[in-house]
Amino acid sequence: MNQQRKISRRALLKGSLAAAGGAVLAPALAACGGEGRGVQDGVNPNGKIAIEYWIGVSQDTTTAFQSLIDEFNEANPNVTVNLKSYPSYADVAQALQTAAAARKMPAVVGLGYKELRYAAELIPHANIPDLPGFNAGWLEQNFAKAILDLGKVNGTQHIMPFLLGTPYLFYNADAFEQAGLSGPPRTWLELRDHARRLTDEIGRPSFSIPEEGYMWAYQSFIESNGVRLLEDTGSGYRVGIDGAGGVEALQLMAGMILEDETAVLVDDEQAAQSFQSGQLPLITGAGATVRAAQKQGNFNVGSAPLPVWEGKQKRVPVAGNGFFVPDVEPERQAAAWQMIEFLNEPETLTRWSEATGYPPPRSGLMDDPQYLKAFFDENRILRPELEQLGDEAVPYISWPGENGLEALEVLVDARDRIITDGQEAAPTLREAARRAEDLLND
Amino acid sequence: MAKVRRSGGPDVRERQQQQKAKRGRGSPGIFALHLLLIVLCLLTAFPLLWMLSSALTPPQDLFAPGVRLIPTPPTLRNFPDAFALQPVGTWLLNSVVVASAITVGKLAVSVPAAYAFARLRFRGRNVLFGLVVGTMIVPDVITIVPNYILIADLDWIDTPQGVIVPMVAFTGFYVFLLRQAMLVLPQELIDAARVDGANTLTILWRVVLPLVRPTIAVVAVLSFLSAWNLYLWPLLVLQDAEAKTIAVGMQYFVGNAEGGQEWGALMATAALAILPPLLLYVLAQKAIVSAFVESGVKG
Amino acid sequence: MVATGREQSATPTPKSLRQATYGSLEALSPYLLVLPVLTFMGLFVYWPLVYSVYLSTLDWNFVSPVREFVGLENFLELARDEAFRQALFNTGLYLIVLVPLLVLLPMGLALLLWPVRRSRAQGIYRAVLFAPTVVPFAVAAVVWLWIFNPLQGILTQVLIAAGGDRINWLQNPDTAFWCIVAVAAWKVLGFNLILYIAALESVPRDYLDAAELDGAGQWALFRYVRFPLITPTCFFVLVTTFIFISDEVFAAINVLTRGGPFGKTTNLLYYLYERGFESFQVGTASATALVLFAAVISVTWLQFRFLERSVHYG
């Protein structure tokens, strides 16, 4: 593989002529270099294997990962896993891209579901069922289909889901009480009323879906109203945000931001901070925020599932990351699978959930008194996430192809035109949907 | 031009006041001018003061309602927190290494070239000088895709040289400054050395360098500052946590969609990141101005 | 760039036999002296520009072994892309707003500082006004985010205390652009200020004295003595500001708005970055780089063509 890289370097420096030669030579050289390539990289002569595991999660979650990995290393003397941490999923994807170009990929990556299609298409990797040591029965027995689906494209398991996160509602129970509200809103229309009363009470905007350049809680907000942001029809992609449900949802949000002045658009960090310091009583967000707010203890923290649209099936996108195994030596892939199995042991998952608050990917543990029942009973604030992982859970959209992000950007732009600039929802969405389709089907 | 006139207006008045001020200090005009400048300075400095004060504020008070510039009581807790969470010390060290190496590299290639362009006559001089100062108008982002491919192919991702080597090339401005300084040296000194049999390198090293030392110092300070502040390029090249410079390492504290930010540690790290360049500037600011005065920045 | 100062001859006449033996090496030495800098620039500035021409004809993602040749398709795609047109338009808008602001405002400030140049406070003013220039942008931006925060930002608090409306500065399509302008200006202003202060100090005292003896007023002093003498600095500031702001505006966009809301704050550099390093489209990113380069070249050429004439070299 190194040979191939040298060829391509020369190609870069000397131009396309050498590139043509390299393309001819590379397969031949790669074939010769097949044997023993594992020795130089990762496998010691004494049979001990060292692999890298890349993640891009928050500080607290990284710490939790590290202690589980330490346990694994102790229990498995033949393998050493080195955890390498990046600031975000996007950084992991970018580093993986570079590593793939240089053919120096890690043995296992905690890849965001958002990046699923991109990685499945572009990064050489092993599908989960092809891993050395893989056990199909074990997988099907212990993991719900809805969970496994998060890592699939067209039925192929590219990612083995691990970290699961859904957006849910957090509220400042003290502020609710002062505004005379008895509990969290059940529907989005109720939420608008709640926000009005809260704003009347505190004299500033009281609600935020804190998203700028992407759609997560927005995916639920829009899709739960009977439309689909992205559908693969088999003959092409269809973008349905301009359906009646999408128009209604964004009109509601525009009304809250621009007319009622009860909602405000800020980024995640600022919203979380404003919530924790008691400035913003109602937000959507991920579990880490609500736990941080509870820890700070400035007020009584409440949580609830995301609201529904009356009479319609709610959909909640599950974000997070799962194990993705690039195309490396079989020995390292086997070691990766060994680690994956360890992290999915009921005991390990119990420690994982207790440390991070995230639901375990494996079925049955949440209600098992031997494992996590006590923890989730005690931390009722985390319950809404568990509830949403049932029938309502859908994959967090992974935008396909090299224009995927551009298509998402077109939709986000359209959303922002409506909710920050008051442009008319129906035509704006219609135009954006067609443009996004053009990009995706290009 | 309207703008000039407007800002020229107060100047005229103030200067008349100043004439009087020479006789009687503390006239109302000068007082008003100071007041105006103080307000301007406060506005400019506010973001930095706020950051420094935040670094000394306990994290749970950071976002409490209201604005306080002076934390009560101040705490140093954020600093050990930052060092415990992330390799902040390594980041600082990386920044020092990267910024110093870029500075040395830029000086090493700029000084000889500036001398040749200033004092030697050779065929193609104007064209070559044009090529050198021409790089001043190329924003480095334009070259970022090809340079990234090159660095990746050289296997220099996550290495200091991956950041350093390409950045040395963006030195057109410094060649220009150094050349301006060398243009005004008295020819007699150089002639005298030549009569003594000194060759070009000896003259450069023994005669010219000592004379332009102030400008070299300024170029060193400016290029160190700009290298310390590099953002996009190290962001792309340095992907490993241990390899980051302080300016890009800070992302680790900002968190992501998952939440869990560490604002106290972030502010402490930010304060550490701005102190070295600020100190360096305060020490060097007189020299910077006088170097610009002497070299007479001219197009 | 016009060469100023005296033209020197290294060896006007052969001085001695001994020197002549060095002749050939000495004749080469200028080239050896400029070789290192030209090598670096060739490899990392000029070659990338040439290589971009090749990359701009490809459909490639950094990774795939296949680099498909698509000819001018990437440029046509840019022409069709509304986001690109918006980025191009905004780039022009940033220049139109920021260049005059950053050329003229620091000049005014430098003149303001002049009367107090003997006072000890002046050093402090200068240091404070220059400080933003030396601070890493990524660091400063974190603070700016909170200044612009619509719920509890200082700007919002002041505005509401003064009876104004709450504004979501970075999300409002009417204000976001001006936030980027303000932050970029804050960052670059100090550097230009120092250049002007240096220029004013290099105006010979006798010129001013002579003019004052002739009874020139303060405005006349500025208009007919100072201003002509600092025009080279103005021109220099103009040309360099043009370059600086592209970098600083990029950094501001990247940390504060990511080009939003709906592309209102994006510019060509940010567009290039998104194409190249978020969507991994090497071809369109390189095509954007070339368009940007062409724009930079032509604007710089225009500056020289029309403004340099009015520059007075002392």
PDB file of N, CA and C in Angstrom, chain C residues 174-242:
ATOM      1  N   ASP C 174     -30.426  41.548   8.008  1.00  0.00           N
ATOM      2  CA  ASP C 174     -30.049  42.945   7.797  1.00  0.00           C
ATOM      3  C   ASP C 174     -28.818  43.347   8.604  1.00  0.00           C
ATOM      4  N   THR C 175     -28.523  42.625   9.658  1.00  0.00           N
ATOM      5  CA  THR C 175     -27.414  43.052  10.516  1.00  0.00           C
ATOM      6  C   THR C 175     -26.190  42.147  10.448  1.00  0.00           C
ATOM      7  N   ALA C 176     -26.378  40.886  10.044  1.00  0.00           N
ATOM      8  CA  ALA C 176     -25.270  39.921  10.125  1.00  0.00           C
ATOM      9  C   ALA C 176     -24.040  40.403   9.355  1.00  0.00           C
ATOM     10  N   PHE C 177     -24.288  40.910   8.138  1.00  0.00           N
ATOM     11  CA  PHE C 177     -23.188  41.396   7.305  1.00  0.00           C
ATOM     12  C   PHE C 177     -22.380  42.469   8.041  1.00  0.00           C
ATOM     13  N   TRP C 178     -23.095  43.377   8.712  1.00  0.00           N
ATOM     14  CA  TRP C 178     -22.408  44.488   9.375  1.00  0.00           C
ATOM     15  C   TRP C 178     -21.655  44.026  10.610  1.00  0.00           C
ATOM     16  N   CYS C 179     -22.114  42.932  11.205  1.00  0.00           N
ATOM     17  CA  CYS C 179     -21.347  42.372  12.326  1.00  0.00           C
ATOM     18  C   CYS C 179     -19.985  41.895  11.836  1.00  0.00           C
ATOM     19  N   ILE C 180     -19.986  41.207  10.709  1.00  0.00           N
ATOM     20  CA  ILE C 180     -18.714  40.722  10.151  1.00  0.00           C
ATOM     21  C   ILE C 180     -17.822  41.913   9.815  1.00  0.00           C
ATOM     22  N   VAL C 181     -18.423  42.934   9.208  1.00  0.00           N
ATOM     23  CA  VAL C 181     -17.656  44.130   8.873  1.00  0.00           C
ATOM     24  C   VAL C 181     -17.031  44.726  10.130  1.00  0.00           C
ATOM     25  N   ALA C 182     -17.824  44.846  11.180  1.00  0.00           N
ATOM     26  CA  ALA C 182     -17.326  45.473  12.407  1.00  0.00           C
ATOM     27  C   ALA C 182     -16.183  44.666  13.009  1.00  0.00           C
ATOM     28  N   VAL C 183     -16.352  43.358  13.053  1.00  0.00           N
ATOM     29  CA  VAL C 183     -15.321  42.539  13.690  1.00  0.00           C
ATOM     30  C   VAL C 183     -14.040  42.533  12.852  1.00  0.00           C
ATOM     31  N   ALA C 184     -14.182  42.447  11.537  1.00  0.00           N
ATOM     32  CA  ALA C 184     -12.995  42.468  10.681  1.00  0.00           C
ATOM     33  C   ALA C 184     -12.288  43.824  10.804  1.00  0.00           C
ATOM     34  N   ALA C 185     -13.071  44.897  10.862  1.00  0.00           N
ATOM     35  CA  ALA C 185     -12.477  46.229  10.996  1.00  0.00           C
ATOM     36  C   ALA C 185     -11.744  46.350  12.325  1.00  0.00           C
ATOM     37  N   TRP C 186     -12.383  45.869  13.373  1.00  0.00           N
ATOM     38  CA  TRP C 186     -11.767  45.887  14.704  1.00  0.00           C
ATOM     39  C   TRP C 186     -10.392  45.220  14.659  1.00  0.00           C
ATOM     40  N   LYS C 187     -10.315  44.150  13.885  1.00  0.00           N
ATOM     41  CA  LYS C 187      -9.086  43.355  13.840  1.00  0.00           C
ATOM     42  C   LYS C 187      -7.978  44.026  13.027  1.00  0.00           C
ATOM     43  N   VAL C 188      -8.331  44.711  11.946  1.00  0.00           N
ATOM     44  CA  VAL C 188      -7.307  45.203  11.010  1.00  0.00           C
ATOM     45  C   VAL C 188      -6.914  46.653  11.276  1.00  0.00           C
ATOM     46  N   LEU C 189      -7.841  47.399  11.889  1.00  0.00           N
ATOM     47  CA  LEU C 189      -7.650  48.836  12.057  1.00  0.00           C
ATOM     48  C   LEU C 189      -6.291  49.204  12.649  1.00  0.00           C
ATOM     49  N   GLY C 190      -5.901  48.528  13.714  1.00  0.00           N
ATOM     50  CA  GLY C 190      -4.684  48.874  14.439  1.00  0.00           C
ATOM     51  C   GLY C 190      -3.437  48.806  13.575  1.00  0.00           C
ATOM     52  N   PHE C 191      -3.397  47.829  12.710  1.00  0.00           N
ATOM     53  CA  PHE C 191      -2.207  47.673  11.880  1.00  0.00           C
ATOM     54  C   PHE C 191      -2.055  48.863  10.952  1.00  0.00           C
ATOM     55  N   ASN C 192      -3.148  49.239  10.313  1.00  0.00           N
ATOM     56  CA  ASN C 192      -3.090  50.387   9.414  1.00  0.00           C
ATOM     57  C   ASN C 192      -2.787  51.663  10.188  1.00  0.00           C
ATOM     58  N   LEU C 193      -3.321  51.754  11.387  1.00  0.00           N
ATOM     59  CA  LEU C 193      -3.073  52.932  12.220  1.00  0.00           C
ATOM     60  C   LEU C 193      -1.571  53.123  12.440  1.00  0.00           C
ATOM     61  N   ILE C 194      -0.893  52.045  12.768  1.00  0.00           N
ATOM     62  CA  ILE C 194       0.549  52.129  13.009  1.00  0.00           C
ATOM     63  C   ILE C 194       1.282  52.593  11.748  1.00  0.00           C
ATOM     64  N   LEU C 195       0.834  52.097  10.606  1.00  0.00           N
ATOM     65  CA  LEU C 195       1.467  52.526   9.353  1.00  0.00           C
ATOM     66  C   LEU C 195       1.318  54.036   9.168  1.00  0.00           C
ATOM     67  N   TYR C 196       0.112  54.548   9.475  1.00  0.00           N
ATOM     68  CA  TYR C 196      -0.107  55.986   9.301  1.00  0.00           C
ATOM     69  C   TYR C 196       0.689  56.804  10.309  1.00  0.00           C
ATOM     70  N   ILE C 197       0.722  56.310  11.550  1.00  0.00           N
ATOM     71  CA  ILE C 197       1.491  57.045  12.562  1.00  0.00           C
ATOM     72  C   ILE C 197       2.941  57.151  12.114  1.00  0.00           C
ATOM     73  N   ALA C 198       3.464  56.037  11.609  1.00  0.00           N
ATOM     74  CA  ALA C 198       4.836  56.049  11.114  1.00  0.00           C
ATOM     75  C   ALA C 198       4.984  57.058   9.977  1.00  0.00           C
ATOM     76  N   ALA C 199       3.991  57.079   9.087  1.00  0.00           N
ATOM     77  CA  ALA C 199       4.076  57.988   7.940  1.00  0.00           C
ATOM     78  C   ALA C 199       4.069  59.438   8.402  1.00  0.00           C
ATOM     79  N   LEU C 200       3.182  59.763   9.349  1.00  0.00           N
ATOM     80  CA  LEU C 200       3.106  61.152   9.828  1.00  0.00           C
ATOM     81  C   LEU C 200       4.406  61.562  10.500  1.00  0.00           C
ATOM     82  N   GLU C 201       4.990  60.619  11.224  1.00  0.00           N
ATOM     83  CA  GLU C 201       6.223  60.972  11.919  1.00  0.00           C
ATOM     84  C   GLU C 201       7.375  61.171  10.950  1.00  0.00           C
ATOM     85  N   SER C 202       7.253  60.558   9.779  1.00  0.00           N
ATOM     86  CA  SER C 202       8.365  60.717   8.845  1.00  0.00           C
ATOM     87  C   SER C 202       8.223  61.969   7.975  1.00  0.00           C
ATOM     88  N   VAL C 203       7.107  62.718   8.166  1.00  0.00           N
ATOM     89  CA  VAL C 203       6.989  63.999   7.453  1.00  0.00           C
ATOM     90  C   VAL C 203       7.990  64.977   8.082  1.00  0.00           C
ATOM     91  N   PRO C 204       8.926  65.494   7.285  1.00  0.00           N
ATOM     92  CA  PRO C 204       9.967  66.351   7.869  1.00  0.00           C
ATOM     93  C   PRO C 204       9.382  67.572   8.571  1.00  0.00           C
ATOM     94  N   ARG C 205       9.889  67.840   9.742  1.00  0.00           N
ATOM     95  CA  ARG C 205       9.436  68.962  10.563  1.00  0.00           C
ATOM     96  C   ARG C 205       9.572  70.292   9.790  1.00  0.00           C
ATOM     97  N   ASP C 206      10.649  70.438   9.004  1.00  0.00           N
ATOM     98  CA  ASP C 206      10.891  71.729   8.326  1.00  0.00           C
ATOM     99  C   ASP C 206       9.766  72.061   7.351  1.00  0.00           C
ATOM    100  N   TYR C 207       9.254  71.036   6.671  1.00  0.00           N
ATOM    101  CA  TYR C 207       8.161  71.285   5.726  1.00  0.00           C
ATOM    102  C   TYR C 207       6.998  71.950   6.455  1.00  0.00           C
ATOM    103  N   LEU C 208       6.654  71.348   7.606  1.00  0.00           N
ATOM    104  CA  LEU C 208       5.512  71.863   8.350  1.00  0.00           C
ATOM    105  C   LEU C 208       5.802  73.269   8.854  1.00  0.00           C
ATOM    106  N   ASP C 209       7.015  73.460   9.383  1.00  0.00           N
ATOM    107  CA  ASP C 209       7.382  74.779   9.894  1.00  0.00           C
ATOM    108  C   ASP C 209       7.325  75.816   8.784  1.00  0.00           C
ATOM    109  N   ALA C 210       7.895  75.455   7.633  1.00  0.00           N
ATOM    110  CA  ALA C 210       7.917  76.395   6.512  1.00  0.00           C
ATOM    111  C   ALA C 210       6.498  76.776   6.123  1.00  0.00           C
ATOM    112  N   ALA C 211       5.640  75.794   6.054  1.00  0.00           N
ATOM    113  CA  ALA C 211       4.263  76.074   5.652  1.00  0.00           C
ATOM    114  C   ALA C 211       3.560  76.934   6.693  1.00  0.00           C
ATOM    115  N   GLU C 212       3.853  76.645   7.959  1.00  0.00           N
ATOM    116  CA  GLU C 212       3.223  77.445   9.015  1.00  0.00           C
ATOM    117  C   GLU C 212       3.687  78.889   8.943  1.00  0.00           C
ATOM    118  N   LEU C 213       4.967  79.099   8.641  1.00  0.00           N
ATOM    119  CA  LEU C 213       5.503  80.455   8.499  1.00  0.00           C
ATOM    120  C   LEU C 213       4.781  81.189   7.383  1.00  0.00           C
ATOM    121  N   ASP C 214       4.431  80.423   6.328  1.00  0.00           N
ATOM    122  CA  ASP C 214       3.693  81.027   5.217  1.00  0.00           C
ATOM    123  C   ASP C 214       2.254  81.292   5.591  1.00  0.00           C
ATOM    124  N   GLY C 215       1.869  80.957   6.798  1.00  0.00           N
ATOM    125  CA  GLY C 215       0.529  81.249   7.264  1.00  0.00           C
ATOM    126  C   GLY C 215      -0.508  80.218   6.896  1.00  0.00           C
ATOM    127  N   ALA C 216      -0.069  79.010   6.596  1.00  0.00           N
ATOM    128  CA  ALA C 216      -1.029  77.970   6.238  1.00  0.00           C
ATOM    129  C   ALA C 216      -1.836  77.546   7.467  1.00  0.00           C
ATOM    130  N   GLY C 217      -3.138  77.364   7.285  1.00  0.00           N
ATOM    131  CA  GLY C 217      -3.985  76.882   8.374  1.00  0.00           C
ATOM    132  C   GLY C 217      -3.773  75.377   8.559  1.00  0.00           C
ATOM    133  N   GLN C 218      -4.425  74.830   9.586  1.00  0.00           N
ATOM    134  CA  GLN C 218      -4.231  73.402   9.856  1.00  0.00           C
ATOM    135  C   GLN C 218      -4.749  72.538   8.705  1.00  0.00           C
ATOM    136  N   TRP C 219      -5.876  72.944   8.151  1.00  0.00           N
ATOM    137  CA  TRP C 219      -6.420  72.155   7.053  1.00  0.00           C
ATOM    138  C   TRP C 219      -5.472  72.193   5.858  1.00  0.00           C
ATOM    139  N   ALA C 220      -4.957  73.390   5.579  1.00  0.00           N
ATOM    140  CA  ALA C 220      -4.034  73.519   4.456  1.00  0.00           C
ATOM    141  C   ALA C 220      -2.777  72.696   4.708  1.00  0.00           C
ATOM    142  N   LEU C 221      -2.340  72.698   5.969  1.00  0.00           N
ATOM    143  CA  LEU C 221      -1.173  71.892   6.312  1.00  0.00           C
ATOM    144  C   LEU C 221      -1.396  70.438   5.945  1.00  0.00           C
ATOM    145  N   PHE C 222      -2.607  69.966   6.294  1.00  0.00           N
ATOM    146  CA  PHE C 222      -2.903  68.572   6.002  1.00  0.00           C
ATOM    147  C   PHE C 222      -2.999  68.355   4.489  1.00  0.00           C
ATOM    148  N   ARG C 223      -3.798  69.234   3.868  1.00  0.00           N
ATOM    149  CA  ARG C 223      -4.122  69.028   2.460  1.00  0.00           C
ATOM    150  C   ARG C 223      -2.885  69.161   1.571  1.00  0.00           C
ATOM    151  N   TYR C 224      -2.046  70.159   1.863  1.00  0.00           N
ATOM    152  CA  TYR C 224      -0.981  70.431   0.914  1.00  0.00           C
ATOM    153  C   TYR C 224       0.390  69.943   1.358  1.00  0.00           C
ATOM    154  N   VAL C 225       0.556  69.647   2.618  1.00  0.00           N
ATOM    155  CA  VAL C 225       1.874  69.183   3.057  1.00  0.00           C
ATOM    156  C   VAL C 225       1.830  67.713   3.478  1.00  0.00           C
ATOM    157  N   ARG C 226       1.005  67.417   4.494  1.00  0.00           N
ATOM    158  CA  ARG C 226       1.022  66.064   5.028  1.00  0.00           C
ATOM    159  C   ARG C 226       0.471  65.053   4.042  1.00  0.00           C
ATOM    160  N   PHE C 227      -0.739  65.353   3.561  1.00  0.00           N
ATOM    161  CA  PHE C 227      -1.407  64.346   2.746  1.00  0.00           C
ATOM    162  C   PHE C 227      -0.556  63.919   1.540  1.00  0.00           C
ATOM    163  N   PRO C 228      -0.021  64.891   0.776  1.00  0.00           N
ATOM    164  CA  PRO C 228       0.800  64.444  -0.361  1.00  0.00           C
ATOM    165  C   PRO C 228       1.967  63.572   0.086  1.00  0.00           C
ATOM    166  N   LEU C 229       2.533  63.903   1.235  1.00  0.00           N
ATOM    167  CA  LEU C 229       3.697  63.140   1.670  1.00  0.00           C
ATOM    168  C   LEU C 229       3.329  61.744   2.174  1.00  0.00           C
ATOM    169  N   ILE C 230       2.098  61.572   2.615  1.00  0.00           N
ATOM    170  CA  ILE C 230       1.745  60.226   3.081  1.00  0.00           C
ATOM    171  C   ILE C 230       0.950  59.437   2.037  1.00  0.00           C
ATOM    172  N   THR C 231       0.779  59.994   0.841  1.00  0.00           N
ATOM    173  CA  THR C 231       0.052  59.214  -0.171  1.00  0.00           C
ATOM    174  C   THR C 231       0.690  57.860  -0.450  1.00  0.00           C
ATOM    175  N   PRO C 232       2.023  57.739  -0.436  1.00  0.00           N
ATOM    176  CA  PRO C 232       2.555  56.381  -0.647  1.00  0.00           C
ATOM    177  C   PRO C 232       2.043  55.411   0.402  1.00  0.00           C
ATOM    178  N   THR C 233       1.942  55.882   1.646  1.00  0.00           N
ATOM    179  CA  THR C 233       1.422  55.009   2.694  1.00  0.00           C
ATOM    180  C   THR C 233      -0.038  54.668   2.443  1.00  0.00           C
ATOM    181  N   CYS C 234      -0.808  55.685   2.043  1.00  0.00           N
ATOM    182  CA  CYS C 234      -2.222  55.420   1.731  1.00  0.00           C
ATOM    183  C   CYS C 234      -2.320  54.326   0.677  1.00  0.00           C
ATOM    184  N   PHE C 235      -1.501  54.451  -0.328  1.00  0.00           N
ATOM    185  CA  PHE C 235      -1.554  53.490  -1.413  1.00  0.00           C
ATOM    186  C   PHE C 235      -1.150  52.105  -0.923  1.00  0.00           C
ATOM    187  N   PHE C 236      -0.087  52.090  -0.119  1.00  0.00           N
ATOM    188  CA  PHE C 236       0.369  50.820   0.438  1.00  0.00           C
ATOM    189  C   PHE C 236      -0.730  50.191   1.309  1.00  0.00           C
ATOM    190  N   VAL C 237      -1.334  51.019   2.143  1.00  0.00           N
ATOM    191  CA  VAL C 237      -2.412  50.534   3.008  1.00  0.00           C
ATOM    192  C   VAL C 237      -3.564  49.995   2.160  1.00  0.00           C
ATOM    193  N   LEU C 238      -3.865  50.717   1.096  1.00  0.00           N
ATOM    194  CA  LEU C 238      -4.951  50.288   0.216  1.00  0.00           C
ATOM    195  C   LEU C 238      -4.681  48.893  -0.337  1.00  0.00           C
ATOM    196  N   VAL C 239      -3.487  48.716  -0.889  1.00  0.00           N
ATOM    197  CA  VAL C 239      -3.173  47.439  -1.530  1.00  0.00           C
ATOM    198  C   VAL C 239      -3.141  46.307  -0.504  1.00  0.00           C
ATOM    199  N   THR C 240      -2.490  46.552   0.646  1.00  0.00           N
ATOM    200  CA  THR C 240      -2.378  45.459   1.611  1.00  0.00           C
ATOM    201  C   THR C 240      -3.712  45.186   2.314  1.00  0.00           C
ATOM    202  N   THR C 241      -4.477  46.234   2.559  1.00  0.00           N
ATOM    203  CA  THR C 241      -5.771  46.036   3.221  1.00  0.00           C
ATOM    204  C   THR C 241      -6.649  45.115   2.394  1.00  0.00           C
ATOM    205  N   PHE C 242      -6.580  45.334   1.114  1.00  0.00           N
ATOM    206  CA  PHE C 242      -7.337  44.519   0.182  1.00  0.00           C
ATOM    207  C   PHE C 242      -7.059  43.029   0.426  1.00  0.00           C
TER     208      PHE C 242
END
